[in-house]
Amino acid sequence: MKVDNSLPLEYGTEQNKLNILGFWIFLGAEVMLFATLFATYFTLEHRTGNGPAGAEIFEITPVLIETILLLTSSFTIGLAIHAMRIGRKNAMITFFAITLLLGLAFLGVEIYEFTHYAHIGAGLQVSAFTGILLTTLGTHGAHVTLGLFWGLFIILQVKKRGLTPATANKSFIFSLYWHFLDVVWIFIFSFIYLKGMM
């Protein structure tokens, strides 16, 4: 396997370049998934039936905490990739672990939020609005959960094999996925929560 040392480690082989291109194509499909959820949400957001509306159930504090946690994790995964590129394996693993801990904290707040919704009677089957709201939030949360397991496996691989073109490629692709989840969250924060609170 020929490694091109003039490129960053994650792009060092032809296979790595193809892997990254393939992942960008996969992210295109993910964009379509979330675009469909958002389009459905905007269609159904006022169909509350006998259930509560967004302004009645949304609380700004947990949403702000979730946003700060996720945006900070986007910064730390960037630091992890920077550490990887300059060959600092331990720093990379540390920033990866911090990213995953922030993601775990985000999920904890989201679980609290879902419990709160259930407690006040905003369940999946209450109205079209609560159904699509919980589906959209749940889909994003499921992606974060998958990311936590994926990131953990990458940490274990880097610990075992070190920084190689293969582990660097996997780490970089994971960072693209994580940044994507943060971008989706910004849309959720802006167009679901903030808009719903107005």
Short mmCIF file of C-alpha atoms in Angstrom, two decimals:
data_model
loop_
_atom_site.label_atom_id
_atom_site.label_comp_id
_atom_site.label_asym_id
_atom_site.label_seq_id
_atom_site.Cartn_x
_atom_site.Cartn_y
_atom_site.Cartn_z
CA MET A 1 0.00 0.00 0.00
CA LYS A 2 1.61 3.25 -1.19
CA VAL A 3 1.28 6.17 1.23
CA ASP A 4 1.52 9.73 -0.09
CA ASN A 5 3.30 11.64 2.70
CA SER A 6 2.61 15.01 1.06
CA LEU A 7 -1.07 14.71 2.09
CA PRO A 8 -2.64 14.58 5.57
CA LEU A 9 -2.50 11.02 6.97
CA GLU A 10 -6.24 10.42 6.49
CA TYR A 11 -5.88 11.10 2.73
CA GLY A 12 -2.57 9.22 2.41
CA THR A 13 -3.75 6.32 0.20
CA GLU A 14 -6.08 6.01 -2.78
CA GLN A 15 -8.39 3.78 -0.69
CA ASN A 16 -8.56 6.46 2.01
CA LYS A 17 -9.55 9.11 -0.56
CA LEU A 18 -12.30 6.81 -1.87
CA ASN A 19 -13.51 6.10 1.69
CA ILE A 20 -13.86 9.83 2.38
CA LEU A 21 -15.64 10.43 -0.94
CA GLY A 22 -17.99 7.53 -0.19
CA PHE A 23 -18.75 8.97 3.23
CA TRP A 24 -19.61 12.38 1.73
CA ILE A 25 -22.09 10.56 -0.54
CA PHE A 26 -23.53 8.78 2.53
CA LEU A 27 -23.89 12.18 4.28
CA GLY A 28 -25.87 13.35 1.23
CA ALA A 29 -28.37 10.56 1.95
CA GLU A 30 -28.44 11.61 5.62
CA VAL A 31 -29.19 15.20 4.54
CA MET A 32 -32.19 13.86 2.61
CA LEU A 33 -33.38 11.90 5.67
CA PHE A 34 -33.30 14.96 7.92
CA ALA A 35 -34.68 17.24 5.18
CA THR A 36 -37.68 14.88 4.95
CA LEU A 37 -38.15 14.98 8.73
CA PHE A 38 -37.96 18.80 8.76
CA ALA A 39 -40.39 19.11 5.83
CA THR A 40 -42.82 16.80 7.62
CA TYR A 41 -42.36 18.74 10.85
CA PHE A 42 -43.13 22.09 9.17
CA THR A 43 -46.24 20.54 7.61
CA LEU A 44 -47.52 19.15 10.92
CA GLU A 45 -46.27 21.63 13.55
CA HIS A 46 -49.67 23.33 13.95
CA ARG A 47 -51.66 20.08 13.98
CA THR A 48 -51.77 19.75 17.74
CA GLY A 49 -55.29 18.33 18.09
CA ASN A 50 -56.07 18.13 21.80
CA GLY A 51 -52.36 17.99 22.66
CA PRO A 52 -49.97 20.77 23.65
CA ALA A 53 -48.24 23.13 21.21
CA GLY A 54 -44.50 23.77 21.14
CA ALA A 55 -44.75 26.98 23.15
CA GLU A 56 -46.41 25.00 25.97
CA ILE A 57 -43.81 22.23 26.24
CA PHE A 58 -40.45 23.67 25.15
CA GLU A 59 -38.09 24.78 27.93
CA ILE A 60 -35.12 26.97 27.01
CA THR A 61 -32.70 25.77 29.72
CA PRO A 62 -32.29 22.11 28.68
CA VAL A 63 -32.19 23.12 25.01
CA LEU A 64 -29.41 25.66 25.67
CA ILE A 65 -27.46 23.05 27.67
CA GLU A 66 -27.82 20.53 24.82
CA THR A 67 -26.66 23.15 22.30
CA ILE A 68 -23.61 24.16 24.36
CA LEU A 69 -22.65 20.49 24.90
CA LEU A 70 -22.94 19.60 21.23
CA LEU A 71 -21.18 22.71 19.89
CA THR A 72 -18.35 22.22 22.40
CA SER A 73 -18.05 18.58 21.26
CA SER A 74 -17.70 19.82 17.67
CA PHE A 75 -14.75 21.95 18.82
CA THR A 76 -13.11 19.05 20.71
CA ILE A 77 -13.42 16.64 17.77
CA GLY A 78 -11.70 19.32 15.67
CA LEU A 79 -8.89 19.42 18.25
CA ALA A 80 -8.70 15.61 18.11
CA ILE A 81 -8.21 15.66 14.33
CA HIS A 82 -5.60 18.43 14.65
CA ALA A 83 -3.73 16.34 17.26
CA MET A 84 -3.94 13.32 14.93
CA ARG A 85 -2.47 15.30 12.02
CA ILE A 86 0.55 16.38 14.07
CA GLY A 87 1.09 12.84 15.38
CA ARG A 88 -0.01 13.42 19.00
CA LYS A 89 -1.75 10.10 19.67
CA ASN A 90 -2.46 10.62 23.39
CA ALA A 91 -3.84 14.14 22.84
CA MET A 92 -6.01 12.82 20.03
CA ILE A 93 -7.42 10.04 22.23
CA THR A 94 -8.04 12.54 25.05
CA PHE A 95 -9.97 14.95 22.81
CA PHE A 96 -11.89 12.03 21.29
CA ALA A 97 -12.87 10.88 24.80
CA ILE A 98 -13.94 14.42 25.80
CA THR A 99 -16.06 14.59 22.63
CA LEU A 100 -17.80 11.33 23.53
CA LEU A 101 -18.38 12.43 27.14
CA LEU A 102 -19.99 15.66 25.89
CA GLY A 103 -22.14 13.56 23.53
CA LEU A 104 -23.14 11.32 26.44
CA ALA A 105 -24.08 14.37 28.53
CA PHE A 106 -26.14 15.67 25.58
CA LEU A 107 -28.03 12.35 25.47
CA GLY A 108 -28.62 12.53 29.22
CA VAL A 109 -30.29 15.94 28.85
CA GLU A 110 -32.29 14.68 25.87
CA ILE A 111 -33.53 11.68 27.88
CA TYR A 112 -34.58 14.10 30.65
CA GLU A 113 -36.41 16.16 28.02
CA PHE A 114 -38.25 13.12 26.63
CA THR A 115 -39.24 12.10 30.18
CA HIS A 116 -40.56 15.63 30.76
CA TYR A 117 -42.61 15.44 27.54
CA ALA A 118 -44.08 12.08 28.54
CA HIS A 119 -44.88 13.41 32.04
CA ILE A 120 -46.84 16.39 30.67
CA GLY A 121 -48.74 14.29 28.15
CA ALA A 122 -46.80 15.04 24.94
CA GLY A 123 -46.37 11.47 23.69
CA LEU A 124 -45.87 10.03 20.22
CA GLN A 125 -49.58 9.36 19.66
CA VAL A 126 -51.03 12.53 21.22
CA SER A 127 -51.02 14.60 18.02
CA ALA A 128 -49.36 14.90 14.62
CA PHE A 129 -47.15 17.64 16.11
CA THR A 130 -45.87 15.61 19.08
CA GLY A 131 -45.43 12.55 16.84
CA ILE A 132 -43.17 14.30 14.32
CA LEU A 133 -41.38 16.28 17.04
CA LEU A 134 -40.40 13.15 18.95
CA THR A 135 -39.54 11.31 15.74
CA THR A 136 -37.21 14.11 14.58
CA LEU A 137 -35.53 14.50 17.97
CA GLY A 138 -35.34 10.73 18.41
CA THR A 139 -33.73 10.22 15.00
CA HIS A 140 -31.03 12.76 15.84
CA GLY A 141 -30.57 11.20 19.29
CA ALA A 142 -30.22 7.74 17.73
CA HIS A 143 -27.49 9.11 15.46
CA VAL A 144 -25.66 10.55 18.47
CA THR A 145 -25.96 7.18 20.27
CA LEU A 146 -24.49 5.38 17.24
CA GLY A 147 -21.70 7.98 17.19
CA LEU A 148 -20.81 7.24 20.82
CA PHE A 149 -20.27 3.54 20.11
CA TRP A 150 -18.46 4.27 16.83
CA GLY A 151 -16.14 6.80 18.52
CA LEU A 152 -15.37 4.35 21.33
CA PHE A 153 -14.33 1.67 18.81
CA ILE A 154 -12.06 4.19 17.08
CA ILE A 155 -10.37 5.10 20.40
CA LEU A 156 -9.74 1.38 21.04
CA GLN A 157 -8.29 0.92 17.53
CA VAL A 158 -5.97 3.93 17.84
CA LYS A 159 -4.80 2.70 21.27
CA LYS A 160 -4.06 -0.75 19.83
CA ARG A 161 -2.68 0.11 16.36
CA GLY A 162 -1.48 3.70 16.72
CA LEU A 163 -1.89 6.46 14.13
CA THR A 164 -1.84 4.70 10.76
CA PRO A 165 -3.42 5.76 7.44
CA ALA A 166 -6.32 3.37 8.26
CA THR A 167 -7.01 4.62 11.80
CA ALA A 168 -6.55 8.25 10.72
CA ASN A 169 -9.05 7.72 7.89
CA LYS A 170 -11.63 6.23 10.25
CA SER A 171 -11.10 9.05 12.76
CA PHE A 172 -11.48 11.75 10.12
CA ILE A 173 -14.65 10.15 8.72
CA PHE A 174 -16.06 9.99 12.26
CA SER A 175 -15.32 13.72 12.68
CA LEU A 176 -17.30 14.49 9.51
CA TYR A 177 -20.23 12.50 10.94
CA TRP A 178 -20.01 14.32 14.28
CA HIS A 179 -19.87 17.77 12.66
CA PHE A 180 -22.89 16.78 10.55
CA LEU A 181 -24.88 15.95 13.71
CA ASP A 182 -23.97 19.37 15.11
CA VAL A 183 -25.19 21.11 11.96
CA VAL A 184 -28.47 19.19 12.15
CA TRP A 185 -28.80 20.21 15.80
CA ILE A 186 -28.37 23.90 14.88
CA PHE A 187 -31.36 23.50 12.52
CA ILE A 188 -33.36 21.72 15.26
CA PHE A 189 -32.45 24.44 17.78
CA SER A 190 -33.31 27.28 15.40
CA PHE A 191 -36.34 26.03 13.48
CA ILE A 192 -38.00 23.71 16.00
CA TYR A 193 -37.21 25.08 19.46
CA LEU A 194 -36.67 28.82 18.97
CA LYS A 195 -39.43 29.11 16.36
CA GLY A 196 -41.73 27.00 18.55
CA MET A 197 -41.15 29.17 21.61
CA MET A 198 -42.14 32.37 19.77
#
